[in-house]
Amino acid sequence: MGNGNDDFRDRVKEKLKENREAFEGQYKDELSKLLGLSKDEIKKITPDGTGMEVYQNLISVVQEASRVNLSQAELKTRIAELGSVAIEISKMVAPLAKLFV
């Protein structure tokens, strides 16, 4: 039974390491500003609430880009792959908005 708990602890430990790397990476400022957006700000883009899932996906993309020091061009491509809502959310964060000018 301890094996399941050990697996869980290992997964959490790895995730914590990845999170630390993301917040120390190339896009740490962008990530911090992105996380500072409110639910109301997101709802302005998609009043029906569907933007929250895209917002979470966008956060994941920026976290991973920061963790692995992805190029700006590649980050722009990854955000664009999430669709127009992700681009609009990105434009609410000044450092990310520069990617789409």
CSV table of N, CA, C and O in Angstrom, one decimal:
chain,number,residue,atom,x,y,z
A,1,MET,N,0.8,-1.2,0.0
A,1,MET,CA,0.0,0.0,0.0
A,1,MET,C,0.9,1.3,0.0
A,1,MET,O,0.5,2.3,-0.6
A,2,GLY,N,2.0,1.2,0.6
A,2,GLY,CA,2.9,2.3,0.6
A,2,GLY,C,3.4,2.7,-0.7
A,2,GLY,O,3.8,3.9,-1.0
A,3,ASN,N,3.4,1.8,-1.7
A,3,ASN,CA,3.9,2.1,-3.0
A,3,ASN,C,3.1,3.2,-3.7
A,3,ASN,O,3.6,4.1,-4.4
A,4,GLY,N,1.8,3.2,-3.5
A,4,GLY,CA,0.9,4.3,-4.1
A,4,GLY,C,1.3,5.7,-3.5
A,4,GLY,O,1.3,6.6,-4.3
A,5,ASN,N,1.5,5.7,-2.2
A,5,ASN,CA,1.9,7.0,-1.6
A,5,ASN,C,3.3,7.4,-2.1
A,5,ASN,O,3.5,8.6,-2.3
A,6,ASP,N,4.2,6.5,-2.3
A,6,ASP,CA,5.5,6.8,-2.8
A,6,ASP,C,5.4,7.4,-4.2
A,6,ASP,O,6.1,8.3,-4.5
A,7,ASP,N,4.6,6.7,-5.0
A,7,ASP,CA,4.4,7.2,-6.4
A,7,ASP,C,3.9,8.6,-6.4
A,7,ASP,O,4.3,9.5,-7.1
A,8,PHE,N,2.9,8.9,-5.5
A,8,PHE,CA,2.3,10.2,-5.4
A,8,PHE,C,3.3,11.2,-5.0
A,8,PHE,O,3.5,12.3,-5.6
A,9,ARG,N,4.1,10.9,-3.9
A,9,ARG,CA,5.1,11.8,-3.4
A,9,ARG,C,6.2,12.1,-4.5
A,9,ARG,O,6.6,13.2,-4.7
A,10,ASP,N,6.5,11.1,-5.3
A,10,ASP,CA,7.5,11.3,-6.4
A,10,ASP,C,7.0,12.2,-7.4
A,10,ASP,O,7.7,13.1,-7.9
A,11,ARG,N,5.7,12.0,-7.8
A,11,ARG,CA,5.1,12.9,-8.8
A,11,ARG,C,5.0,14.3,-8.3
A,11,ARG,O,5.2,15.2,-9.1
A,12,VAL,N,4.6,14.5,-7.1
A,12,VAL,CA,4.5,15.8,-6.5
A,12,VAL,C,5.9,16.5,-6.4
A,12,VAL,O,6.0,17.6,-6.8
A,13,LYS,N,6.9,15.7,-6.0
A,13,LYS,CA,8.2,16.3,-5.9
A,13,LYS,C,8.7,16.7,-7.3
A,13,LYS,O,9.3,17.8,-7.5
A,14,GLU,N,8.4,15.9,-8.3
A,14,GLU,CA,8.8,16.3,-9.7
A,14,GLU,C,8.1,17.5,-10.2
A,14,GLU,O,8.7,18.4,-10.8
A,15,LYS,N,6.8,17.6,-9.9
A,15,LYS,CA,6.0,18.7,-10.3
A,15,LYS,C,6.5,20.0,-9.6
A,15,LYS,O,6.6,21.1,-10.2
A,16,LEU,N,6.8,19.9,-8.3
A,16,LEU,CA,7.3,21.1,-7.6
A,16,LEU,C,8.7,21.5,-8.2
A,16,LEU,O,8.9,22.7,-8.3
A,17,LYS,N,9.5,20.6,-8.6
A,17,LYS,CA,10.8,20.9,-9.3
A,17,LYS,C,10.5,21.7,-10.6
A,17,LYS,O,11.1,22.7,-10.9
A,18,GLU,N,9.6,21.1,-11.4
A,18,GLU,CA,9.2,21.8,-12.6
A,18,GLU,C,8.7,23.2,-12.4
A,18,GLU,O,9.0,24.1,-13.2
A,19,ASN,N,7.8,23.3,-11.4
A,19,ASN,CA,7.2,24.7,-11.1
A,19,ASN,C,8.3,25.7,-10.8
A,19,ASN,O,8.3,26.8,-11.2
A,20,ARG,N,9.3,25.2,-9.9
A,20,ARG,CA,10.4,26.1,-9.5
A,20,ARG,C,11.2,26.5,-10.8
A,20,ARG,O,11.5,27.7,-11.0
A,21,GLU,N,11.5,25.5,-11.6
A,21,GLU,CA,12.2,25.8,-12.9
A,21,GLU,C,11.4,26.8,-13.8
A,21,GLU,O,12.0,27.7,-14.4
A,22,ALA,N,10.1,26.7,-13.8
A,22,ALA,CA,9.3,27.6,-14.6
A,22,ALA,C,9.4,29.0,-14.1
A,22,ALA,O,9.5,30.0,-14.8
A,23,PHE,N,9.3,29.2,-12.8
A,23,PHE,CA,9.3,30.5,-12.2
A,23,PHE,C,10.7,31.1,-12.1
A,23,PHE,O,10.8,32.3,-11.7
A,24,GLU,N,11.7,30.3,-12.4
A,24,GLU,CA,13.1,30.9,-12.5
A,24,GLU,C,13.5,31.0,-13.9
A,24,GLU,O,14.6,31.5,-14.2
A,25,GLY,N,12.7,30.6,-14.9
A,25,GLY,CA,13.1,30.5,-16.3
A,25,GLY,C,13.0,31.9,-17.0
A,25,GLY,O,12.7,32.9,-16.4
A,26,GLN,N,13.2,31.8,-18.3
A,26,GLN,CA,13.2,32.9,-19.2
A,26,GLN,C,11.9,33.7,-19.2
A,26,GLN,O,11.9,34.9,-19.3
A,27,TYR,N,10.8,33.1,-19.0
A,27,TYR,CA,9.5,33.8,-19.0
A,27,TYR,C,8.8,33.9,-17.7
A,27,TYR,O,7.6,34.0,-17.6
A,28,LYS,N,9.6,34.1,-16.6
A,28,LYS,CA,9.1,34.2,-15.3
A,28,LYS,C,8.2,35.4,-15.1
A,28,LYS,O,7.2,35.4,-14.5
A,29,ASP,N,8.6,36.5,-15.7
A,29,ASP,CA,7.8,37.8,-15.6
A,29,ASP,C,6.5,37.6,-16.3
A,29,ASP,O,5.5,38.0,-15.8
A,30,GLU,N,6.6,37.1,-17.5
A,30,GLU,CA,5.3,36.8,-18.3
A,30,GLU,C,4.4,35.9,-17.5
A,30,GLU,O,3.2,36.2,-17.5
A,31,LEU,N,4.9,34.9,-16.9
A,31,LEU,CA,4.1,33.9,-16.2
A,31,LEU,C,3.5,34.6,-15.0
A,31,LEU,O,2.3,34.4,-14.7
A,32,SER,N,4.3,35.4,-14.3
A,32,SER,CA,3.8,36.1,-13.1
A,32,SER,C,2.6,37.0,-13.5
A,32,SER,O,1.6,37.0,-12.8
A,33,LYS,N,2.8,37.8,-14.5
A,33,LYS,CA,1.7,38.7,-15.0
A,33,LYS,C,0.5,37.9,-15.5
A,33,LYS,O,-0.6,38.3,-15.2
A,34,LEU,N,0.7,36.8,-16.2
A,34,LEU,CA,-0.4,36.0,-16.7
A,34,LEU,C,-1.2,35.5,-15.5
A,34,LEU,O,-2.4,35.5,-15.5
A,35,LEU,N,-0.5,35.0,-14.5
A,35,LEU,CA,-1.2,34.5,-13.3
A,35,LEU,C,-1.9,35.6,-12.5
A,35,LEU,O,-2.8,35.3,-11.7
A,36,GLY,N,-1.6,36.8,-12.8
A,36,GLY,CA,-2.2,37.9,-12.1
A,36,GLY,C,-3.5,38.4,-12.7
A,36,GLY,O,-4.2,39.2,-12.1
A,37,LEU,N,-3.8,37.8,-13.9
A,37,LEU,CA,-5.1,38.2,-14.5
A,37,LEU,C,-6.3,37.6,-13.7
A,37,LEU,O,-6.2,36.5,-13.1
A,38,SER,N,-7.3,38.4,-13.6
A,38,SER,CA,-8.5,38.0,-12.8
A,38,SER,C,-9.5,37.2,-13.7
A,38,SER,O,-9.4,37.3,-14.9
A,39,LYS,N,-10.3,36.5,-13.1
A,39,LYS,CA,-11.4,35.8,-13.8
A,39,LYS,C,-12.3,36.7,-14.6
A,39,LYS,O,-12.7,36.5,-15.7
A,40,ASP,N,-12.5,37.9,-14.0
A,40,ASP,CA,-13.3,38.9,-14.7
A,40,ASP,C,-12.6,39.4,-16.0
A,40,ASP,O,-13.3,39.6,-17.0
A,41,GLU,N,-11.3,39.6,-15.9
A,41,GLU,CA,-10.6,40.0,-17.1
A,41,GLU,C,-10.7,38.9,-18.2
A,41,GLU,O,-10.8,39.3,-19.4
A,42,ILE,N,-10.6,37.7,-17.8
A,42,ILE,CA,-10.7,36.6,-18.8
A,42,ILE,C,-12.1,36.6,-19.4
A,42,ILE,O,-12.3,36.4,-20.6
A,43,LYS,N,-13.1,36.8,-18.5
A,43,LYS,CA,-14.5,36.7,-19.0
A,43,LYS,C,-14.9,37.9,-19.9
A,43,LYS,O,-15.8,37.7,-20.7
A,44,LYS,N,-14.1,38.9,-19.9
A,44,LYS,CA,-14.3,40.0,-20.9
A,44,LYS,C,-14.0,39.5,-22.3
A,44,LYS,O,-14.6,40.0,-23.3
A,45,ILE,N,-13.2,38.6,-22.4
A,45,ILE,CA,-12.8,38.0,-23.8
A,45,ILE,C,-13.9,37.0,-24.2
A,45,ILE,O,-14.3,36.9,-25.3
A,46,THR,N,-14.2,36.1,-23.2
A,46,THR,CA,-15.2,35.1,-23.5
A,46,THR,C,-16.2,35.0,-22.4
A,46,THR,O,-16.1,34.3,-21.4
A,47,PRO,N,-17.3,35.8,-22.5
A,47,PRO,CA,-18.3,35.9,-21.4
A,47,PRO,C,-18.9,34.6,-21.0
A,47,PRO,O,-19.4,34.4,-19.9
A,48,ASP,N,-18.9,33.6,-22.0
A,48,ASP,CA,-19.6,32.4,-21.7
A,48,ASP,C,-18.8,31.5,-20.8
A,48,ASP,O,-19.2,30.4,-20.4
A,49,GLY,N,-17.6,31.9,-20.4
A,49,GLY,CA,-16.7,31.1,-19.5
A,49,GLY,C,-15.8,30.1,-20.1
A,49,GLY,O,-15.0,29.5,-19.4
A,50,THR,N,-15.9,29.9,-21.4
A,50,THR,CA,-15.0,29.0,-22.0
A,50,THR,C,-13.5,29.4,-22.0
A,50,THR,O,-12.7,28.6,-22.2
A,51,GLY,N,-13.3,30.7,-21.8
A,51,GLY,CA,-11.9,31.2,-21.8
A,51,GLY,C,-11.1,30.7,-20.7
A,51,GLY,O,-9.9,30.7,-20.7
A,52,MET,N,-11.7,30.2,-19.6
A,52,MET,CA,-11.0,29.8,-18.4
A,52,MET,C,-10.1,28.5,-18.8
A,52,MET,O,-9.0,28.4,-18.3
A,53,GLU,N,-10.7,27.6,-19.6
A,53,GLU,CA,-9.9,26.4,-19.9
A,53,GLU,C,-8.7,26.8,-20.8
A,53,GLU,O,-7.6,26.4,-20.6
A,54,VAL,N,-9.0,27.8,-21.8
A,54,VAL,CA,-7.9,28.2,-22.6
A,54,VAL,C,-6.8,29.0,-21.8
A,54,VAL,O,-5.6,28.8,-22.0
A,55,TYR,N,-7.3,29.7,-20.8
A,55,TYR,CA,-6.4,30.4,-19.9
A,55,TYR,C,-5.5,29.5,-19.2
A,55,TYR,O,-4.3,29.6,-19.1
A,56,GLN,N,-6.1,28.4,-18.7
A,56,GLN,CA,-5.3,27.4,-18.0
A,56,GLN,C,-4.3,26.7,-18.9
A,56,GLN,O,-3.1,26.5,-18.5
A,57,ASN,N,-4.7,26.5,-20.1
A,57,ASN,CA,-3.8,25.9,-21.1
A,57,ASN,C,-2.7,26.8,-21.5
A,57,ASN,O,-1.5,26.4,-21.6
A,58,LEU,N,-3.0,28.1,-21.6
A,58,LEU,CA,-2.0,29.1,-21.8
A,58,LEU,C,-1.0,29.2,-20.7
A,58,LEU,O,0.2,29.3,-21.0
A,59,ILE,N,-1.4,29.1,-19.5
A,59,ILE,CA,-0.5,29.1,-18.4
A,59,ILE,C,0.4,27.9,-18.5
A,59,ILE,O,1.7,28.1,-18.3
A,60,SER,N,-0.1,26.8,-18.8
A,60,SER,CA,0.7,25.6,-18.9
A,60,SER,C,1.8,25.7,-20.0
A,60,SER,O,3.0,25.4,-19.8
A,61,VAL,N,1.4,26.3,-21.1
A,61,VAL,CA,2.3,26.5,-22.2
A,61,VAL,C,3.5,27.5,-21.8
A,61,VAL,O,4.6,27.2,-22.1
A,62,VAL,N,3.1,28.6,-21.2
A,62,VAL,CA,4.1,29.6,-20.8
A,62,VAL,C,5.0,29.0,-19.7
A,62,VAL,O,6.2,29.2,-19.7
A,63,GLN,N,4.4,28.2,-18.8
A,63,GLN,CA,5.2,27.6,-17.7
A,63,GLN,C,6.3,26.6,-18.4
A,63,GLN,O,7.5,26.7,-18.0
A,64,GLU,N,5.8,25.8,-19.3
A,64,GLU,CA,6.8,24.9,-19.9
A,64,GLU,C,7.8,25.6,-20.7
A,64,GLU,O,9.0,25.3,-20.8
A,65,ALA,N,7.4,26.7,-21.4
A,65,ALA,CA,8.3,27.5,-22.3
A,65,ALA,C,9.4,28.1,-21.4
A,65,ALA,O,10.5,28.1,-21.7
A,66,SER,N,9.0,28.5,-20.2
A,66,SER,CA,9.9,29.1,-19.3
A,66,SER,C,10.9,28.1,-18.7
A,66,SER,O,12.1,28.3,-18.6
A,67,ARG,N,10.3,27.0,-18.4
A,67,ARG,CA,11.1,25.9,-17.8
A,67,ARG,C,12.2,25.4,-18.8
A,67,ARG,O,13.3,25.2,-18.3
A,68,VAL,N,11.9,25.3,-20.0
A,68,VAL,CA,12.9,24.8,-21.0
A,68,VAL,C,13.5,25.9,-21.8
A,68,VAL,O,14.3,25.6,-22.8
A,69,ASN,N,13.3,27.2,-21.5
A,69,ASN,CA,13.9,28.3,-22.2
A,69,ASN,C,13.6,28.2,-23.7
A,69,ASN,O,14.5,28.4,-24.5
A,70,LEU,N,12.3,28.1,-24.0
A,70,LEU,CA,11.9,28.0,-25.4
A,70,LEU,C,12.1,29.4,-26.1
A,70,LEU,O,12.0,30.4,-25.4
A,71,SER,N,12.4,29.4,-27.3
A,71,SER,CA,12.6,30.7,-28.0
A,71,SER,C,11.3,31.5,-28.1
A,71,SER,O,10.2,30.9,-28.0
A,72,GLN,N,11.3,32.8,-28.3
A,72,GLN,CA,10.1,33.6,-28.4
A,72,GLN,C,9.3,33.2,-29.6
A,72,GLN,O,8.1,33.1,-29.5
A,73,ALA,N,10.0,32.9,-30.7
A,73,ALA,CA,9.2,32.5,-31.9
A,73,ALA,C,8.5,31.2,-31.7
A,73,ALA,O,7.3,31.0,-32.1
A,74,GLU,N,9.1,30.3,-31.0
A,74,GLU,CA,8.4,29.0,-30.7
A,74,GLU,C,7.3,29.2,-29.7
A,74,GLU,O,6.2,28.6,-29.8
A,75,LEU,N,7.5,30.0,-28.7
A,75,LEU,CA,6.4,30.3,-27.7
A,75,LEU,C,5.2,30.9,-28.5
A,75,LEU,O,4.1,30.5,-28.3
A,76,LYS,N,5.5,31.9,-29.4
A,76,LYS,CA,4.4,32.5,-30.2
A,76,LYS,C,3.6,31.4,-30.9
A,76,LYS,O,2.4,31.4,-30.9
A,77,THR,N,4.4,30.5,-31.5
A,77,THR,CA,3.7,29.4,-32.3
A,77,THR,C,2.9,28.6,-31.4
A,77,THR,O,1.7,28.2,-31.7
A,78,ARG,N,3.4,28.2,-30.2
A,78,ARG,CA,2.6,27.4,-29.3
A,78,ARG,C,1.4,28.1,-28.8
A,78,ARG,O,0.3,27.4,-28.6
A,79,ILE,N,1.5,29.4,-28.5
A,79,ILE,CA,0.3,30.1,-28.1
A,79,ILE,C,-0.7,30.2,-29.2
A,79,ILE,O,-1.9,29.9,-29.0
A,80,ALA,N,-0.3,30.4,-30.4
A,80,ALA,CA,-1.2,30.5,-31.6
A,80,ALA,C,-1.9,29.2,-31.8
A,80,ALA,O,-3.1,29.2,-32.2
A,81,GLU,N,-1.2,28.1,-31.5
A,81,GLU,CA,-1.9,26.8,-31.7
A,81,GLU,C,-3.0,26.6,-30.7
A,81,GLU,O,-3.9,25.8,-31.0
A,82,LEU,N,-3.1,27.4,-29.6
A,82,LEU,CA,-4.2,27.3,-28.7
A,82,LEU,C,-5.4,28.0,-29.2
A,82,LEU,O,-6.5,27.9,-28.7
A,83,GLY,N,-5.2,28.9,-30.2
A,83,GLY,CA,-6.3,29.6,-30.8
A,83,GLY,C,-6.4,31.1,-30.5
A,83,GLY,O,-5.6,31.6,-29.7
A,84,SER,N,-7.4,31.7,-31.1
A,84,SER,CA,-7.6,33.2,-31.0
A,84,SER,C,-7.8,33.6,-29.6
A,84,SER,O,-7.4,34.7,-29.2
A,85,VAL,N,-8.5,32.9,-28.8
A,85,VAL,CA,-8.8,33.3,-27.4
A,85,VAL,C,-7.5,33.3,-26.6
A,85,VAL,O,-7.2,34.3,-25.8
A,86,ALA,N,-6.6,32.4,-26.8
A,86,ALA,CA,-5.3,32.4,-26.1
A,86,ALA,C,-4.5,33.6,-26.6
A,86,ALA,O,-3.8,34.2,-25.7
A,87,ILE,N,-4.6,33.9,-27.8
A,87,ILE,CA,-3.8,35.1,-28.3
A,87,ILE,C,-4.4,36.4,-27.7
A,87,ILE,O,-3.6,37.2,-27.2
A,88,GLU,N,-5.7,36.5,-27.6
A,88,GLU,CA,-6.3,37.7,-26.9
A,88,GLU,C,-6.0,37.8,-25.5
A,88,GLU,O,-5.7,38.8,-25.0
A,89,ILE,N,-5.9,36.6,-24.8
A,89,ILE,CA,-5.5,36.6,-23.4
A,89,ILE,C,-4.0,37.1,-23.3
A,89,ILE,O,-3.7,37.9,-22.4
A,90,SER,N,-3.2,36.6,-24.2
A,90,SER,CA,-1.8,36.9,-24.2
A,90,SER,C,-1.6,38.4,-24.4
A,90,SER,O,-0.7,39.0,-23.8
A,91,LYS,N,-2.4,39.0,-25.2
A,91,LYS,CA,-2.3,40.4,-25.4
A,91,LYS,C,-2.7,41.3,-24.2
A,91,LYS,O,-2.4,42.5,-24.2
A,92,MET,N,-3.2,40.7,-23.2
A,92,MET,CA,-3.5,41.4,-21.9
A,92,MET,C,-2.3,41.4,-21.0
A,92,MET,O,-2.3,42.1,-20.0
A,93,VAL,N,-1.2,40.7,-21.4
A,93,VAL,CA,0.0,40.7,-20.6
A,93,VAL,C,1.1,41.4,-21.5
A,93,VAL,O,1.5,40.8,-22.6
A,94,ALA,N,1.5,42.5,-21.1
A,94,ALA,CA,2.4,43.3,-22.0
A,94,ALA,C,3.6,42.6,-22.6
A,94,ALA,O,3.8,42.6,-23.8
A,95,PRO,N,4.4,41.8,-21.8
A,95,PRO,CA,5.5,41.1,-22.4
A,95,PRO,C,5.1,40.0,-23.5
A,95,PRO,O,5.7,39.8,-24.5
A,96,LEU,N,3.9,39.4,-23.3
A,96,LEU,CA,3.4,38.4,-24.3
A,96,LEU,C,2.8,39.2,-25.4
A,96,LEU,O,2.8,38.7,-26.6
A,97,ALA,N,2.2,40.3,-25.2
A,97,ALA,CA,1.5,41.1,-26.3
A,97,ALA,C,2.5,41.4,-27.3
A,97,ALA,O,2.2,41.5,-28.5
A,98,LYS,N,3.8,41.7,-26.9
A,98,LYS,CA,4.8,42.0,-27.9
A,98,LYS,C,5.0,40.9,-28.9
A,98,LYS,O,5.5,41.2,-30.1
A,99,LEU,N,4.7,39.7,-28.6
A,99,LEU,CA,4.9,38.6,-29.5
A,99,LEU,C,3.9,38.7,-30.7
A,99,LEU,O,4.1,38.2,-31.8
A,100,PHE,N,2.8,39.4,-30.5
A,100,PHE,CA,1.7,39.4,-31.5
A,100,PHE,C,1.5,40.8,-32.1
A,100,PHE,O,0.5,41.1,-32.7
A,101,VAL,N,2.5,41.7,-32.1
A,101,VAL,CA,2.5,43.0,-32.7
A,101,VAL,C,2.9,42.9,-34.1
A,101,VAL,O,3.7,42.2,-34.5
